[in-house]
mmCIF file of C-alpha atoms and ligand atoms in Angstrom:
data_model
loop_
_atom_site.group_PDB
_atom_site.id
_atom_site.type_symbol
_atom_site.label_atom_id
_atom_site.label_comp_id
_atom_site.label_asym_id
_atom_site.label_seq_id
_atom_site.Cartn_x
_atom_site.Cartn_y
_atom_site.Cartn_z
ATOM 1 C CA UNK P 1 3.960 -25.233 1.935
ATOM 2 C CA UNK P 2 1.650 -22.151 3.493
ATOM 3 C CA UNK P 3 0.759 -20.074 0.519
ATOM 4 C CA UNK P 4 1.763 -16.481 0.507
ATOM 5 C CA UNK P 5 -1.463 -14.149 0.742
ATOM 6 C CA UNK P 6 -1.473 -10.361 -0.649
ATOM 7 C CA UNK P 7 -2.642 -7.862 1.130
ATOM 8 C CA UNK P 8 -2.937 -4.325 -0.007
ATOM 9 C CA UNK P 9 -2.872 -1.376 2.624
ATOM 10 C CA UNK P 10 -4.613 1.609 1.179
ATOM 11 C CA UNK P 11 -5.564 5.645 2.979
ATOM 12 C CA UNK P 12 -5.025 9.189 2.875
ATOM 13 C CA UNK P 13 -1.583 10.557 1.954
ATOM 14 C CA UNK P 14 -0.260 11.250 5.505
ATOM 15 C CA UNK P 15 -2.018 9.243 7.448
ATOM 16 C CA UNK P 16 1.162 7.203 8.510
ATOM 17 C CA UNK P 17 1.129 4.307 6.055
ATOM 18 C CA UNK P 18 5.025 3.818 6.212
ATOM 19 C CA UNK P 19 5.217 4.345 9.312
ATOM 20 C CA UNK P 20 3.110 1.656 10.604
ATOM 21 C CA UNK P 21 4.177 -0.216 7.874
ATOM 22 C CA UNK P 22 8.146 -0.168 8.423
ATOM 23 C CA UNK P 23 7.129 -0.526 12.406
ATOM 24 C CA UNK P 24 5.002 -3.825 10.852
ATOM 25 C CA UNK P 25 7.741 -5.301 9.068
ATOM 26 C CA UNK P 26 10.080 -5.294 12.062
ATOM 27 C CA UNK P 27 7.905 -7.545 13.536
ATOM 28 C CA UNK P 28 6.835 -9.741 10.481
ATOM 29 C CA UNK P 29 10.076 -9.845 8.744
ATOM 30 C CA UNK P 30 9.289 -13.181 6.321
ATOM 31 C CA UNK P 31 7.134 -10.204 4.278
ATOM 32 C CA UNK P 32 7.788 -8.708 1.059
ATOM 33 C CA UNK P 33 7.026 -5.015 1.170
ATOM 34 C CA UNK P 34 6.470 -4.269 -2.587
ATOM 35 C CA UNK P 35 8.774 -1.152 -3.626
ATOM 36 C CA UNK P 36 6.654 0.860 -6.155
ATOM 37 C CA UNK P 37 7.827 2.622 -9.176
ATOM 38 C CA UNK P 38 7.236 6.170 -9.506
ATOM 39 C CA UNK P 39 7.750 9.322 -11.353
ATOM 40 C CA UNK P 40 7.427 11.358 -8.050
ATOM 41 C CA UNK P 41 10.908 12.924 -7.395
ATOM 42 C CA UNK P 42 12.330 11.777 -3.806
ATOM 43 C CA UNK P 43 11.718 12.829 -0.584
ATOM 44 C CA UNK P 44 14.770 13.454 1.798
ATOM 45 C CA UNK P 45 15.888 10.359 3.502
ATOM 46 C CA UNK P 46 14.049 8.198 0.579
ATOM 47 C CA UNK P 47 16.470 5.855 -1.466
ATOM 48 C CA UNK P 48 15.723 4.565 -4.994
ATOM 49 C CA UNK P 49 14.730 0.729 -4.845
ATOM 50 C CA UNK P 50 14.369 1.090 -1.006
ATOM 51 C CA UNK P 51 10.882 3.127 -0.944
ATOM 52 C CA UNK P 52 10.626 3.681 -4.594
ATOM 53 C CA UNK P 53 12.018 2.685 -7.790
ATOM 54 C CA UNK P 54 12.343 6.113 -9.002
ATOM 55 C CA UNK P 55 11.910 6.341 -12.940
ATOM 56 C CA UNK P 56 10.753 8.975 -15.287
ATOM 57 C CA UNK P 57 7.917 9.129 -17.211
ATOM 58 C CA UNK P 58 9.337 7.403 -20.663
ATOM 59 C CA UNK P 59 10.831 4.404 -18.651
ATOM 60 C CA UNK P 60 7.307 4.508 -16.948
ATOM 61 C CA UNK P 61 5.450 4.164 -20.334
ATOM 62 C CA UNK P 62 8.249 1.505 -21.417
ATOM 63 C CA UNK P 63 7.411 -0.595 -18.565
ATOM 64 C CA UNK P 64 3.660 -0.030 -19.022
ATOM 65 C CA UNK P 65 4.133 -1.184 -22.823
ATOM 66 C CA UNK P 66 6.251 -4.373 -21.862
ATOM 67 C CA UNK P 67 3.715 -4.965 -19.292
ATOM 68 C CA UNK P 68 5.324 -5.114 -16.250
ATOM 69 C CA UNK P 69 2.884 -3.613 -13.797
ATOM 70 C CA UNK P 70 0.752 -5.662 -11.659
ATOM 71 C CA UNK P 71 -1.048 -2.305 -11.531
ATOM 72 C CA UNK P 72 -0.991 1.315 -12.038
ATOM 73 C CA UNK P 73 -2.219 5.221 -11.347
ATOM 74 C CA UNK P 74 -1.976 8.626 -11.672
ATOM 75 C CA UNK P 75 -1.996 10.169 -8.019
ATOM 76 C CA UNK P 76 -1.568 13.959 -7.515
ATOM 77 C CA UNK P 77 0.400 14.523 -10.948
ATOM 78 C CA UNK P 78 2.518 11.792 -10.752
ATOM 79 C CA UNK P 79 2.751 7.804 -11.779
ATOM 80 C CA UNK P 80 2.671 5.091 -9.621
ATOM 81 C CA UNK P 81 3.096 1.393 -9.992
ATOM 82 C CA UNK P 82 3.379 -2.053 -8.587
ATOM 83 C CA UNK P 83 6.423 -4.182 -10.650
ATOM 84 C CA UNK P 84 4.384 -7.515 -11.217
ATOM 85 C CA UNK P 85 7.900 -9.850 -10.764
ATOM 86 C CA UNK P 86 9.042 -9.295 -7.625
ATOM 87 C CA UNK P 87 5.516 -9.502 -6.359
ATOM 88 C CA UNK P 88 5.042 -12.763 -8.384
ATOM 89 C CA UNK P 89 8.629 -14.128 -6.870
ATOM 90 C CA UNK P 90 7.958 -13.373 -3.344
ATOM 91 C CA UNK P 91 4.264 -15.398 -3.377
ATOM 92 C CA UNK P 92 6.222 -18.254 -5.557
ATOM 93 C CA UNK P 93 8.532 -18.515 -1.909
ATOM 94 C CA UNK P 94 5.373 -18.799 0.185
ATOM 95 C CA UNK P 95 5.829 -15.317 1.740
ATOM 96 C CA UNK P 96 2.808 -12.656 2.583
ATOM 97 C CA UNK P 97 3.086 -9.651 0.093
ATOM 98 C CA UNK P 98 1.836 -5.795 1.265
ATOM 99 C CA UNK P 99 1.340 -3.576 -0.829
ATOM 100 C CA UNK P 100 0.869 0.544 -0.406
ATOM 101 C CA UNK P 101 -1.121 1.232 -3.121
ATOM 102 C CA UNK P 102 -3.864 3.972 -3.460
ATOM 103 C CA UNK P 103 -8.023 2.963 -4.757
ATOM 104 C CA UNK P 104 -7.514 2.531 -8.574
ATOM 105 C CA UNK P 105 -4.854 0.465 -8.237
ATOM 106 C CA UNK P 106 -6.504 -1.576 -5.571
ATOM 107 C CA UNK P 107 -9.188 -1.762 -7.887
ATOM 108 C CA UNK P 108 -6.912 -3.283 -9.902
ATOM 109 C CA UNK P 109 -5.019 -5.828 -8.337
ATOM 110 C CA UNK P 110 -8.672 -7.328 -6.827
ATOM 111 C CA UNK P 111 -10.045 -7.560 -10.487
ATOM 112 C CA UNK P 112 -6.981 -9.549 -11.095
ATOM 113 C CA UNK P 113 -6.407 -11.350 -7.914
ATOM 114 C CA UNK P 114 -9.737 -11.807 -6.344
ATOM 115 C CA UNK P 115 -8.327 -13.244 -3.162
ATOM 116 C CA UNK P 116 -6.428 -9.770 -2.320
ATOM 117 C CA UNK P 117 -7.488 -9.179 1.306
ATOM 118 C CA UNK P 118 -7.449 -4.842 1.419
ATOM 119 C CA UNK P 119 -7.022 -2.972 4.212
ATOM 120 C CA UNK P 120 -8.460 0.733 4.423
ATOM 121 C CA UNK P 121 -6.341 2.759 6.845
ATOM 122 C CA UNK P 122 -8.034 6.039 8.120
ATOM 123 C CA UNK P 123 -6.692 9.020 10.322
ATOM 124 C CA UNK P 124 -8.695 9.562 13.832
ATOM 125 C CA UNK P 125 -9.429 13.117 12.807
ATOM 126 C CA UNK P 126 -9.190 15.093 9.244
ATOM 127 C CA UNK P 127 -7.489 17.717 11.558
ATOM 128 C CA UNK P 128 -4.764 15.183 12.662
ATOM 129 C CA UNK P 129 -4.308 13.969 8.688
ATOM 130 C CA UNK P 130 -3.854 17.480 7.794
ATOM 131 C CA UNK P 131 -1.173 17.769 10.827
ATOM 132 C CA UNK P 132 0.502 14.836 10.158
ATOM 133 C CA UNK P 133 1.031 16.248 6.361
ATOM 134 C CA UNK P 134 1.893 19.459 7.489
ATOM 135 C CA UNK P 135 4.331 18.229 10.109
ATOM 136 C CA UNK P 136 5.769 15.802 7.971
ATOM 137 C CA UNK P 137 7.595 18.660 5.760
ATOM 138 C CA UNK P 138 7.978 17.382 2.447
ATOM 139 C CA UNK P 139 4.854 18.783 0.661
ATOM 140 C CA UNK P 140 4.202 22.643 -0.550
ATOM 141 C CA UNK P 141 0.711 24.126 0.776
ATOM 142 C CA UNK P 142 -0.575 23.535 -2.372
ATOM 143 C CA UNK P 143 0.509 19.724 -2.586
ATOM 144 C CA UNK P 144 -0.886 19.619 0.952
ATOM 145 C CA UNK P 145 -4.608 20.773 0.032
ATOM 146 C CA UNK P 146 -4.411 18.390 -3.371
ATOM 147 C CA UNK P 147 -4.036 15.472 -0.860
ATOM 148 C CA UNK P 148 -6.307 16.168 1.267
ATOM 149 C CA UNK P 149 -9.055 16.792 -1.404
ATOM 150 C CA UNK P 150 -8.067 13.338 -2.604
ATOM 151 C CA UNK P 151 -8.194 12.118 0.416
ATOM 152 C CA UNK P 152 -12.004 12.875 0.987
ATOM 153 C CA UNK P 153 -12.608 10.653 -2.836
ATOM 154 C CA UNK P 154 -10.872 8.235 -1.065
ATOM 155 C CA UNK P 155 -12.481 7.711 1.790
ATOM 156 C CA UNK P 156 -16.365 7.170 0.422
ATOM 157 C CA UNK P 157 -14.300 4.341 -0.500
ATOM 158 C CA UNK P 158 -13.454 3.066 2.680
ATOM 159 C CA UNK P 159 -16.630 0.696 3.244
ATOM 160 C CA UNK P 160 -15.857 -1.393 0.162
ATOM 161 C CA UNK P 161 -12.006 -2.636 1.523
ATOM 162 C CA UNK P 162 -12.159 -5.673 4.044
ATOM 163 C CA UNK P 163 -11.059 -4.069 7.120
ATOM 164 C CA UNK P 164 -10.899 -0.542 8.526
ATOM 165 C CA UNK P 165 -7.741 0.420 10.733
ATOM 166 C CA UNK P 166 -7.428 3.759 12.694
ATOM 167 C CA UNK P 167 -4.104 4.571 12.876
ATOM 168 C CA UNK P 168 -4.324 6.362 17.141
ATOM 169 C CA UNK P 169 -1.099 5.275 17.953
ATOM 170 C CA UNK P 170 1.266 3.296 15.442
ATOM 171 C CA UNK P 171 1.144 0.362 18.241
ATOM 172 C CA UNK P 172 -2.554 0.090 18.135
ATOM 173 C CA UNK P 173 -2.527 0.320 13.949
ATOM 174 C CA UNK P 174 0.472 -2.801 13.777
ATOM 175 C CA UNK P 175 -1.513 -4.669 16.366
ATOM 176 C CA UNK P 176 -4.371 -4.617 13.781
ATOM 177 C CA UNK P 177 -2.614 -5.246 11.121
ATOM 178 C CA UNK P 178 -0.871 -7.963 12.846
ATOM 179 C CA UNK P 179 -4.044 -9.831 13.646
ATOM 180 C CA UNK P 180 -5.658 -9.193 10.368
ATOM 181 C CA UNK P 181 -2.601 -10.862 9.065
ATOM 182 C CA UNK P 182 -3.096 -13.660 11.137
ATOM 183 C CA UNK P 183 -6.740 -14.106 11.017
ATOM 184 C CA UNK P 184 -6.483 -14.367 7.119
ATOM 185 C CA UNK P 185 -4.372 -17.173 7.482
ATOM 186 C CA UNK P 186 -6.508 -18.964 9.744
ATOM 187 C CA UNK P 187 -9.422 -19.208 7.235
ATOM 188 C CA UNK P 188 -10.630 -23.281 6.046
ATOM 189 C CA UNK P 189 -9.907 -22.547 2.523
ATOM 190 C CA UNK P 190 -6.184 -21.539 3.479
ATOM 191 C CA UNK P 191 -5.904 -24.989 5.546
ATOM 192 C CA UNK P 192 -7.728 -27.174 2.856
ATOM 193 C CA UNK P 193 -4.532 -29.626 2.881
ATOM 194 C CA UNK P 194 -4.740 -30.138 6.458
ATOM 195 C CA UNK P 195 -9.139 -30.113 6.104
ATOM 196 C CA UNK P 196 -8.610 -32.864 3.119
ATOM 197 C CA UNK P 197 -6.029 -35.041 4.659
ATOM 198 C CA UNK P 198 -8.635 -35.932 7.575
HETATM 199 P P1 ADP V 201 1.832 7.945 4.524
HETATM 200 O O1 ADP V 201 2.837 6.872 4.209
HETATM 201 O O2 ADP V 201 0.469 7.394 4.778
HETATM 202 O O3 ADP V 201 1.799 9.042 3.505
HETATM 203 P P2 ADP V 201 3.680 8.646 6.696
HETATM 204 O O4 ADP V 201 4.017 7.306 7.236
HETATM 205 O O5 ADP V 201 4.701 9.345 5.863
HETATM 206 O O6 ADP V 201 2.267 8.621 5.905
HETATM 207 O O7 ADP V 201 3.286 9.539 7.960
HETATM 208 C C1 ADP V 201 2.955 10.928 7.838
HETATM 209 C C2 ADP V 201 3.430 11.657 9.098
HETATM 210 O O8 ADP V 201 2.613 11.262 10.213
HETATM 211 C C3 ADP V 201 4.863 11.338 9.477
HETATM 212 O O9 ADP V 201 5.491 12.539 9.913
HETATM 213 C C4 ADP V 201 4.728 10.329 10.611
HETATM 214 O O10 ADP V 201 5.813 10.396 11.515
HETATM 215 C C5 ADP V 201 3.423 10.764 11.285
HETATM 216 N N1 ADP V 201 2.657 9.664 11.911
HETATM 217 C C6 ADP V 201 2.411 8.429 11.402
HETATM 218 N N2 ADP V 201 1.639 7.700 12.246
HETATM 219 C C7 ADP V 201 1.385 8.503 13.322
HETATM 220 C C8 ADP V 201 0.651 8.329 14.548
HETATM 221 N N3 ADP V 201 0.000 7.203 14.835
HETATM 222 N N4 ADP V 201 0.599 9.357 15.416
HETATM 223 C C9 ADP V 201 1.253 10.523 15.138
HETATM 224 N N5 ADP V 201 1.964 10.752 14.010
HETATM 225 C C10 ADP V 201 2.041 9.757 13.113
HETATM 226 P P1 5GP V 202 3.382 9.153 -1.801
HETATM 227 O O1 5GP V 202 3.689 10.124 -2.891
HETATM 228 O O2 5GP V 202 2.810 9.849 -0.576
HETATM 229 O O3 5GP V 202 4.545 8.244 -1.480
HETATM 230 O O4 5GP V 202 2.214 8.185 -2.324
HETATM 231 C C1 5GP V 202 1.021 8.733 -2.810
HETATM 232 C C2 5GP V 202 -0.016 7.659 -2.968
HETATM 233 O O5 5GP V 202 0.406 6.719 -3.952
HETATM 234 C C3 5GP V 202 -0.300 6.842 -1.694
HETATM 235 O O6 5GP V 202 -1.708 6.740 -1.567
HETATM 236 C C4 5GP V 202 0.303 5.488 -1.986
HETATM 237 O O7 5GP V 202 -0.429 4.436 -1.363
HETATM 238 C C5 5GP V 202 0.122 5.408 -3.494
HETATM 239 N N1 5GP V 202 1.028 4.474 -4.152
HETATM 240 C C6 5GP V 202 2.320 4.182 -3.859
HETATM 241 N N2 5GP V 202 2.791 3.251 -4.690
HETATM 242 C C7 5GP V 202 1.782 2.921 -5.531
HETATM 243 C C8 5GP V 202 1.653 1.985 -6.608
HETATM 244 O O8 5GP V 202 2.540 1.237 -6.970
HETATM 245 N N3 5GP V 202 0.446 1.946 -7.236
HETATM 246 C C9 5GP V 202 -0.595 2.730 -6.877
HETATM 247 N N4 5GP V 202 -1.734 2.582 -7.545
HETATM 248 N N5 5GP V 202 -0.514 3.602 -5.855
HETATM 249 C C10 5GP V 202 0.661 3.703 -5.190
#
């Protein structure tokens, strides 16, 4: 059976992550997108255990004690974190797994799972990340400025991921993704069955 790979899609708050993720998922629909837990309250339109499982802080800690994070961070005042099982079941049924996760918790995951493939998404412009934040309405000003300081950390980061997608247009950025996808897959120690059986 092909073996499920993880990949791990990290970049600047704003920078369309979701988007090009949801428009990714339409056309790779054998993937498990990995729903997050988080203390964050909600967005408008977001759904608990559809973008996030939303929790507070004591169930947070509770799940940190019983150890079920794969991973886990502070980001802008708030927790996030990765629920290990459902990550666990999906590679146990073959399937690829993304996950959105910010630079600790990539840090993370790789220290665990060495053979994490991470993606580094960037903006084409800081003026068009700080747009896309602004236009996207659910942040304050000051929220806003937080992310985009973070987002500067974040990217000195950006040459130690495995490949670096500029998310133009949301068709060029699921191309990429798309082929990165596929590429990993096509690597000998993927195929060793087939490389073995000769
Ligand atoms: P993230 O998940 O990285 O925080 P979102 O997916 O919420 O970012 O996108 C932030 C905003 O940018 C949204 O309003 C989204 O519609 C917009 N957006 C995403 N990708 C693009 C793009 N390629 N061009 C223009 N706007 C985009
Ligand atoms: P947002 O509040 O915009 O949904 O997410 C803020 C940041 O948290 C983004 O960089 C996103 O990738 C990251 N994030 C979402 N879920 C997780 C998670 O489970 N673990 C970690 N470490 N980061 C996450």
């Amino acid at each position: 059976m092909r073996k499920g790979k993880t990949f791990i899609v990290s970049g600047p708050s704003g920078v369309g992550k979701s988007t090009v993720l949801n428009a990714l998922l339409q056309k790779r629909k054998d993937v498990y997108f990995s729903v997050s837990a988080t203390t964050r309250p909600p967005r408008t339109g977001e759904e608990d255990h559809v973008h996030y499982h939303f929790i507070d802080v004591d169930t947070f800690r509770e799940w940190i004690v019983k150890d079920e994070f794969l991973e886990y961070a502070e980001y802008v005042g708030n927790f996030y974190g990765t629920p290990k099982k459902y990550v666990d079941a999906a590679m146990e049924e073959g399937r690829d797994v993304i996950l959105d996760i910010e630079i600790q918790g990539a840090i993370q995951v790789v220290s665990k799972r060495p053979d994490t493939v991470r993606i580094f998404i960037a903006p084409p412009s800081w003026d068009e990340l700080e747009r896309r934040l602004t236009e996207r309405g659910t942040d304050t000003e000051e929220k806003i400025q937080k992310r985009l300081l973070r987002a500067k950390v974040e990217f000195q980061t950006a040459h130690t991921y495995d490949y670096f997608v500029i998310n133009d247009t949301v068709e060029n950025a699921v191309q990429e993704l798309d082929a990165i996808m596929t590429a990993e897959h096509c690597k000998p120690q993927e195929r060793m069955e087939i490389i073995s059986g000769q």
